[in-house]
mmCIF file of N, CA and C in Angstrom:
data_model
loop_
_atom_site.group_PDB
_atom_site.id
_atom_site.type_symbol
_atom_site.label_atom_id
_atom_site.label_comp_id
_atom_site.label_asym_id
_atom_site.label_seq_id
_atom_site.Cartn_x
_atom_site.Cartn_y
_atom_site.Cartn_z
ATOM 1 N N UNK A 1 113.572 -7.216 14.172
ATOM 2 C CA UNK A 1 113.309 -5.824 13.993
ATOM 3 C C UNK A 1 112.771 -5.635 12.578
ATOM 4 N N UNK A 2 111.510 -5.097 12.579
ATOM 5 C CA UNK A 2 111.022 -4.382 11.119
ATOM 6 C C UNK A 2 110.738 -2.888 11.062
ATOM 7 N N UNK A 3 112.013 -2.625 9.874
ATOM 8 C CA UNK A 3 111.792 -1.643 9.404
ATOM 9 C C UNK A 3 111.924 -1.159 8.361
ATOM 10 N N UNK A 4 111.340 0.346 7.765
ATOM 11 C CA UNK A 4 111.583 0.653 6.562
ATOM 12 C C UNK A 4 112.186 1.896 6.303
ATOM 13 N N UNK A 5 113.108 1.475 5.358
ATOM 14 C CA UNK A 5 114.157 2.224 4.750
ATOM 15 C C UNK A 5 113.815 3.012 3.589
ATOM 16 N N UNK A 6 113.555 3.814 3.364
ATOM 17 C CA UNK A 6 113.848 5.230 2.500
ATOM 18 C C UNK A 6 114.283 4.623 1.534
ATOM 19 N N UNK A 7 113.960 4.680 -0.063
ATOM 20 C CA UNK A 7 114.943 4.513 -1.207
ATOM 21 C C UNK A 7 116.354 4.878 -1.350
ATOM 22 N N UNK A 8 116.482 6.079 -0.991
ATOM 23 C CA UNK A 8 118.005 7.562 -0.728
ATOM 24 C C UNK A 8 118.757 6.901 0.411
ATOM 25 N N UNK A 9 118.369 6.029 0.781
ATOM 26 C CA UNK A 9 119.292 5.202 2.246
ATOM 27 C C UNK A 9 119.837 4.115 1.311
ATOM 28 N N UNK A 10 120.951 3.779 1.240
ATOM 29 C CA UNK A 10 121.433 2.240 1.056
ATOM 30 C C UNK A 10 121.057 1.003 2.692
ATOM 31 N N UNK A 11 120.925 -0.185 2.394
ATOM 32 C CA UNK A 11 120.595 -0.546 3.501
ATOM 33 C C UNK A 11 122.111 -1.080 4.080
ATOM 34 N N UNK A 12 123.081 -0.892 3.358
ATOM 35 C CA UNK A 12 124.513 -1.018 4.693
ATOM 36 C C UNK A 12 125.028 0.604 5.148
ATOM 37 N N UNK A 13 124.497 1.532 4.481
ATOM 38 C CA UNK A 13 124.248 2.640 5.288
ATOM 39 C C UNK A 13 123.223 2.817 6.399
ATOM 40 N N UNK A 14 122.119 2.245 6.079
ATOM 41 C CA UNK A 14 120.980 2.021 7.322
ATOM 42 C C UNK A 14 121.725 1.436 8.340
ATOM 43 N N UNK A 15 122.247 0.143 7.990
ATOM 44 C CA UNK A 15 122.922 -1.117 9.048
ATOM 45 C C UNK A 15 123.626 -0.333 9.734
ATOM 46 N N UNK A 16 124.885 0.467 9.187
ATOM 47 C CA UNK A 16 125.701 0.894 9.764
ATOM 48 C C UNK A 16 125.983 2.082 10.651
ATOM 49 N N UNK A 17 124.420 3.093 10.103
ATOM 50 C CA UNK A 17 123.832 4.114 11.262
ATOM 51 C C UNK A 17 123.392 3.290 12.501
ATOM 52 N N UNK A 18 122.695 2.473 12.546
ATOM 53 C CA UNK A 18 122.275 1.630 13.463
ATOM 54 C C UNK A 18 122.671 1.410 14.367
ATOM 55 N N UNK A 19 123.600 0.448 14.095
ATOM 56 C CA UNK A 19 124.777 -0.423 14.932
ATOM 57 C C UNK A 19 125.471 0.282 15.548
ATOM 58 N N UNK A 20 125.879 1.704 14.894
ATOM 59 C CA UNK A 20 126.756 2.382 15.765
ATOM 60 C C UNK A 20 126.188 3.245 16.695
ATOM 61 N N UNK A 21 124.894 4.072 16.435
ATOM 62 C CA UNK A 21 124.546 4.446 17.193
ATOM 63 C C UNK A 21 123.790 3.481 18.434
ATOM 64 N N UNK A 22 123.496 2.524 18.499
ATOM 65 C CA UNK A 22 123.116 1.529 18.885
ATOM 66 C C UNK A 22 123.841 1.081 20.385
ATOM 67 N N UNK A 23 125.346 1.285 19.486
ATOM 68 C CA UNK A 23 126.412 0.417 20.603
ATOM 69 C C UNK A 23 126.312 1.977 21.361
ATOM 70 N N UNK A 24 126.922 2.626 20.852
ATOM 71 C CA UNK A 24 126.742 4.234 21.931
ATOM 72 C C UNK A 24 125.773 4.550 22.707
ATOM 73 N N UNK A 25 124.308 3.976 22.690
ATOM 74 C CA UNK A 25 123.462 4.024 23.364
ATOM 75 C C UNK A 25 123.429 3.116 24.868
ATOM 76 N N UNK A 26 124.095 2.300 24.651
ATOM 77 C CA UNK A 26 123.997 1.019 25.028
ATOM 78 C C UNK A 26 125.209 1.766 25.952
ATOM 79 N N UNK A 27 126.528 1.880 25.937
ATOM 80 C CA UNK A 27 127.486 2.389 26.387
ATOM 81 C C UNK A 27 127.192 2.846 27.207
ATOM 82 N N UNK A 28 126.533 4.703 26.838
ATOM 83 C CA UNK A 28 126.121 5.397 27.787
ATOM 84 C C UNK A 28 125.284 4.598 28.782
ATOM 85 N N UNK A 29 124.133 4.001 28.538
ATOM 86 C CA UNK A 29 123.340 3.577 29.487
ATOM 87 C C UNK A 29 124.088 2.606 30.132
ATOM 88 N N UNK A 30 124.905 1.870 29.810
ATOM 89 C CA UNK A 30 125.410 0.522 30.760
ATOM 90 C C UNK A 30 126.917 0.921 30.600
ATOM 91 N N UNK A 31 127.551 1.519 31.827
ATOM 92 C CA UNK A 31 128.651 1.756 31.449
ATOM 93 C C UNK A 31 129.743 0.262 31.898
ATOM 94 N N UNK A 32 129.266 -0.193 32.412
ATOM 95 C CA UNK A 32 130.345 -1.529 32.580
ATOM 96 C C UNK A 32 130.472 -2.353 31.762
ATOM 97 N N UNK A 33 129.731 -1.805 30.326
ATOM 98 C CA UNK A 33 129.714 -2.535 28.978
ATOM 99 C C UNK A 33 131.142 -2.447 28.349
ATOM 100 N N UNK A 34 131.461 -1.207 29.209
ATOM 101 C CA UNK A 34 132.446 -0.156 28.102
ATOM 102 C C UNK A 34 134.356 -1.296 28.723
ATOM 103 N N UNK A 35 133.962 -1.612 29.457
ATOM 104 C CA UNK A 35 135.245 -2.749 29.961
ATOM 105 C C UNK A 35 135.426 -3.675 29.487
ATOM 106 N N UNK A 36 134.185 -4.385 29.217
ATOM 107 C CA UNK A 36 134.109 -5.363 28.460
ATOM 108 C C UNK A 36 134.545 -5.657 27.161
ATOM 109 N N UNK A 37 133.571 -4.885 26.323
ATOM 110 C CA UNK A 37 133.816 -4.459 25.035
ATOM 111 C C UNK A 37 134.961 -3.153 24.759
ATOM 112 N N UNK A 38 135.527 -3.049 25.553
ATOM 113 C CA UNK A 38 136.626 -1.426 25.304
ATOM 114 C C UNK A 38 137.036 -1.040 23.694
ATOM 115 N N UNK A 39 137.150 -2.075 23.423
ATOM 116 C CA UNK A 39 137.175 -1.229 21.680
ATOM 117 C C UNK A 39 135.977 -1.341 20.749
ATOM 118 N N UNK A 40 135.031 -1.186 21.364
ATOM 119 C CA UNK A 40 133.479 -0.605 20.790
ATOM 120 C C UNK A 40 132.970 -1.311 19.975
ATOM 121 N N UNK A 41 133.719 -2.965 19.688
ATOM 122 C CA UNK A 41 133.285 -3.440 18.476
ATOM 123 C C UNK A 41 131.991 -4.619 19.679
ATOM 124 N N UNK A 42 130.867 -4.001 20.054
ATOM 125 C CA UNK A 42 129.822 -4.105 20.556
ATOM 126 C C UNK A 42 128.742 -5.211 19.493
ATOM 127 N N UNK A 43 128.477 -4.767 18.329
ATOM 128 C CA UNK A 43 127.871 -6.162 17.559
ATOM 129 C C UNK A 43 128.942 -6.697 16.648
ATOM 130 N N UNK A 44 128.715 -7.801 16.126
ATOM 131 C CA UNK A 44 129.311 -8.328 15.023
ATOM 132 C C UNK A 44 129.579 -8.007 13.771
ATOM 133 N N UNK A 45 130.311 -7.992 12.529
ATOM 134 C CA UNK A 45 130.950 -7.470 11.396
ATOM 135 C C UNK A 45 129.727 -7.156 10.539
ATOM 136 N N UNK A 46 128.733 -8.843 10.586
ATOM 137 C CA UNK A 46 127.795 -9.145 9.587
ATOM 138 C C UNK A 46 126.377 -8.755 10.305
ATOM 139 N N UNK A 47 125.638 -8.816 9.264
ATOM 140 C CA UNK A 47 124.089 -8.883 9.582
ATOM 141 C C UNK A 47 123.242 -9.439 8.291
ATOM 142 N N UNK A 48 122.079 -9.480 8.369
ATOM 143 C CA UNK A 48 121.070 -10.344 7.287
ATOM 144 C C UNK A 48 120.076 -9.430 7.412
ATOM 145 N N UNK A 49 119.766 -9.368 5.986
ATOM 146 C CA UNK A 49 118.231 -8.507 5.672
ATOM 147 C C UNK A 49 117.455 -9.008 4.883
ATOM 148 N N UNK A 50 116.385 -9.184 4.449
ATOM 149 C CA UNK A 50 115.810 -9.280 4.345
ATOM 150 C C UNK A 50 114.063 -8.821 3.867
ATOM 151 N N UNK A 51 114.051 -9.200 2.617
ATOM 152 C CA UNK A 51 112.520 -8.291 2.528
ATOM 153 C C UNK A 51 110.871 -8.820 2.813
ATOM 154 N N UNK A 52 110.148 -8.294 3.173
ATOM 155 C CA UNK A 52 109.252 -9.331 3.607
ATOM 156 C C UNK A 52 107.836 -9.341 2.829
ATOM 157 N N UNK A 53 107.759 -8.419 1.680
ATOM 158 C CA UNK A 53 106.827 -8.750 0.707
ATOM 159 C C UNK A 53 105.054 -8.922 1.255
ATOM 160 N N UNK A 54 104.689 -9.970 0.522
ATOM 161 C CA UNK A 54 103.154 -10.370 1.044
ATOM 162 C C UNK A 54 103.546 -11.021 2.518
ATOM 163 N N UNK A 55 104.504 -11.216 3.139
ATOM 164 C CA UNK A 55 103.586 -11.611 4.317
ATOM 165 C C UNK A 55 104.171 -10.799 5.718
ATOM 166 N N UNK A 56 104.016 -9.567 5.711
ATOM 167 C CA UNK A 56 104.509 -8.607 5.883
ATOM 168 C C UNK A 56 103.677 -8.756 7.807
ATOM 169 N N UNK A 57 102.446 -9.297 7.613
ATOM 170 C CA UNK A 57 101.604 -9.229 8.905
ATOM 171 C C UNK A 57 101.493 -10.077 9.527
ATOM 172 N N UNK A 58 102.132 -11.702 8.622
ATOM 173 C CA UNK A 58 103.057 -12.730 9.578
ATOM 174 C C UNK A 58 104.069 -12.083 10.237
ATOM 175 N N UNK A 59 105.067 -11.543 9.621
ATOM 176 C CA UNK A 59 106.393 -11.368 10.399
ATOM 177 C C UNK A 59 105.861 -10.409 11.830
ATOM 178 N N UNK A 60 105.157 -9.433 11.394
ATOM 179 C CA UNK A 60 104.740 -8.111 12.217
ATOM 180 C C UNK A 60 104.316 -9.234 13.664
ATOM 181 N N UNK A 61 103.664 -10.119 13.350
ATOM 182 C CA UNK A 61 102.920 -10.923 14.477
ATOM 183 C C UNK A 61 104.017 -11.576 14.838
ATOM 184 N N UNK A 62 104.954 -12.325 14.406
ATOM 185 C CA UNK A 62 105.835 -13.501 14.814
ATOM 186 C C UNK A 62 106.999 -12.155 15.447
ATOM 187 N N UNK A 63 107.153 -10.854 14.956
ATOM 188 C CA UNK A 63 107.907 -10.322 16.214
ATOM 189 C C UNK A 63 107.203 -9.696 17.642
ATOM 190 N N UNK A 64 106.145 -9.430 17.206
ATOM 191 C CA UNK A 64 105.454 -9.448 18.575
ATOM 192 C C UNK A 64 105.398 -10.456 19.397
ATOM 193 N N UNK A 65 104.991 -11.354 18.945
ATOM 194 C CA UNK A 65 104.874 -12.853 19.962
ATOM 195 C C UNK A 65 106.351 -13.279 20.606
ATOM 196 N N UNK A 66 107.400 -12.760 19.862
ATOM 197 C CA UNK A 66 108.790 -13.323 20.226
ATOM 198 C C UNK A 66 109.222 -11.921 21.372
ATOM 199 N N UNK A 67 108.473 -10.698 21.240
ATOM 200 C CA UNK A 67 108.554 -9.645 22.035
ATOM 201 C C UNK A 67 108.297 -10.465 23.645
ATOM 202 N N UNK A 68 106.718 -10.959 23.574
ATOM 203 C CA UNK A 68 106.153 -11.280 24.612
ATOM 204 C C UNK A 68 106.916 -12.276 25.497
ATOM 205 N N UNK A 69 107.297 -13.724 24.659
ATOM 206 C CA UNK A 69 108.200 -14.527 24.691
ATOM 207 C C UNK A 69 109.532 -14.476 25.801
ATOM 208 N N UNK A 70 110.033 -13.150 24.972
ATOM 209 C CA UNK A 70 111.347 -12.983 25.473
ATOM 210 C C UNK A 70 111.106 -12.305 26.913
ATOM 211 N N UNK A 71 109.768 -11.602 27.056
ATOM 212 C CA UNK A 71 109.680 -11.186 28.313
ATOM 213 C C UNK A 71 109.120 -11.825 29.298
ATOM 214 N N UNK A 72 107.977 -12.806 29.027
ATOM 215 C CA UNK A 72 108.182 -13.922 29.846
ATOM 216 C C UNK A 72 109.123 -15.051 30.633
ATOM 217 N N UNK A 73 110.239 -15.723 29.643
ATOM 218 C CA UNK A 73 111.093 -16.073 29.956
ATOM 219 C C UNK A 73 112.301 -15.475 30.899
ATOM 220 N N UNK A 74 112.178 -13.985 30.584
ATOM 221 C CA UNK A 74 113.104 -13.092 31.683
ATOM 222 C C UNK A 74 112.371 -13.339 32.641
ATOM 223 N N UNK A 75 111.140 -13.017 33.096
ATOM 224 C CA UNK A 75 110.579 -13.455 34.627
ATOM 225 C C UNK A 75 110.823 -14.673 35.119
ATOM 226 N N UNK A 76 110.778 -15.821 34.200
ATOM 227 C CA UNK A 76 110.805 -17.031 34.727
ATOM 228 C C UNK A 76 112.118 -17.357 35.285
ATOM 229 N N UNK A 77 113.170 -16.251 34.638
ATOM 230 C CA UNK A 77 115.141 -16.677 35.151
ATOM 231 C C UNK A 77 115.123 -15.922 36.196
ATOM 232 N N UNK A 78 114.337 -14.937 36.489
ATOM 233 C CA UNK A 78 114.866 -13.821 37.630
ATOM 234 C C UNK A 78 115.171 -14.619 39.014
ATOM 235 N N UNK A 79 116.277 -14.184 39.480
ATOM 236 C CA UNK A 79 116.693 -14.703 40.478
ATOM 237 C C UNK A 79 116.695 -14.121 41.665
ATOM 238 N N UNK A 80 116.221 -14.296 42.577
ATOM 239 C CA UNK A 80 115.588 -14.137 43.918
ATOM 240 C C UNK A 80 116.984 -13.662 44.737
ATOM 241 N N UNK A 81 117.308 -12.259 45.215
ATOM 242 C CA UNK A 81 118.268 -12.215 45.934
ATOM 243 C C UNK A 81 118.075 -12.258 47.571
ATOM 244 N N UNK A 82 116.861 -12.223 47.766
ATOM 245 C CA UNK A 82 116.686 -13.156 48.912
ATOM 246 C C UNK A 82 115.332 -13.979 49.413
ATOM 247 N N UNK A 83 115.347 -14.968 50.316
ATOM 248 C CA UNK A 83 114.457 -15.847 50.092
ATOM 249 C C UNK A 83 113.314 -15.090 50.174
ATOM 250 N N UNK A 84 112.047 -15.215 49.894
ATOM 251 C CA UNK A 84 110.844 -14.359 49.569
ATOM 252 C C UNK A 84 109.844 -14.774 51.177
ATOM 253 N N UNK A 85 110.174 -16.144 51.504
ATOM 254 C CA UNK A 85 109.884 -16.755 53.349
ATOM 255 C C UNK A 85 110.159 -16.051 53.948
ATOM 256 N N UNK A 86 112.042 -16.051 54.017
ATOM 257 C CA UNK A 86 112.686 -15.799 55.376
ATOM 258 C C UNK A 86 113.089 -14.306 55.501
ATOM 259 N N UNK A 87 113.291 -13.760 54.364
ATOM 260 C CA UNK A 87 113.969 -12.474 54.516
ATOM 261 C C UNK A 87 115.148 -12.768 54.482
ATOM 262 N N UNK A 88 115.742 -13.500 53.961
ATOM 263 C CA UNK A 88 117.508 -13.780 54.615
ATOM 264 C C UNK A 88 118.028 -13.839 53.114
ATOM 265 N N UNK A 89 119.435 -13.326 53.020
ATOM 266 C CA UNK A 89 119.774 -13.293 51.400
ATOM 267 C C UNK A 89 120.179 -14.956 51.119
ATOM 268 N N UNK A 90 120.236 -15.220 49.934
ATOM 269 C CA UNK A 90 119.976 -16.438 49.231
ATOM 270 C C UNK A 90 121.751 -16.642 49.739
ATOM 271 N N UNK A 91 121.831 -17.915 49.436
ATOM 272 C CA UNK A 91 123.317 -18.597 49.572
ATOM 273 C C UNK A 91 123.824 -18.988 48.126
#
């Protein structure tokens, strides 16, 4: 994720708007998250930041490509709930 933060923002105030609104989003939309995780601690304690200076239009590209990436590979796992031949659900 690239983004930019406001001077008047601290960035573990950024982090921490984030994350929380983040997990609440996530909640609402997937509520069988909320069983799982029941005490809301949805990401981890830590995180890493990072500034990205001159090569600002590498990174911009290397998260796009990892965008594409990640959505390719989801097609390639999708799992067939029934055979796509027979019509009959998978075993």
């Amino acid at each position: 994720m690239l983004v930019t933060i406001p001077p008047h923002i601290s960035v573990s105030e950024f982090m921490g708007y984030l994350k929380s609104k983040s997990s609440l989003m996530i909640f609402d939309k997937h509520a069988n998250l909320k069983y799982k995780y029941g005490n809301r601690h949805f990401w981890c304690r830590g995180y890493y930041v990072d500034t990205v200076g001159k090569y600002e239009t590498a990174i911009r590209q290397y998260i796009r490509n990892q965008l594409q990436e990640d959505i390719s590979n989801d097609q390639i796992s999708m799992k067939e709930l029934f055979d796509p031949f027979t019509g009959e659900p998978e075993k």
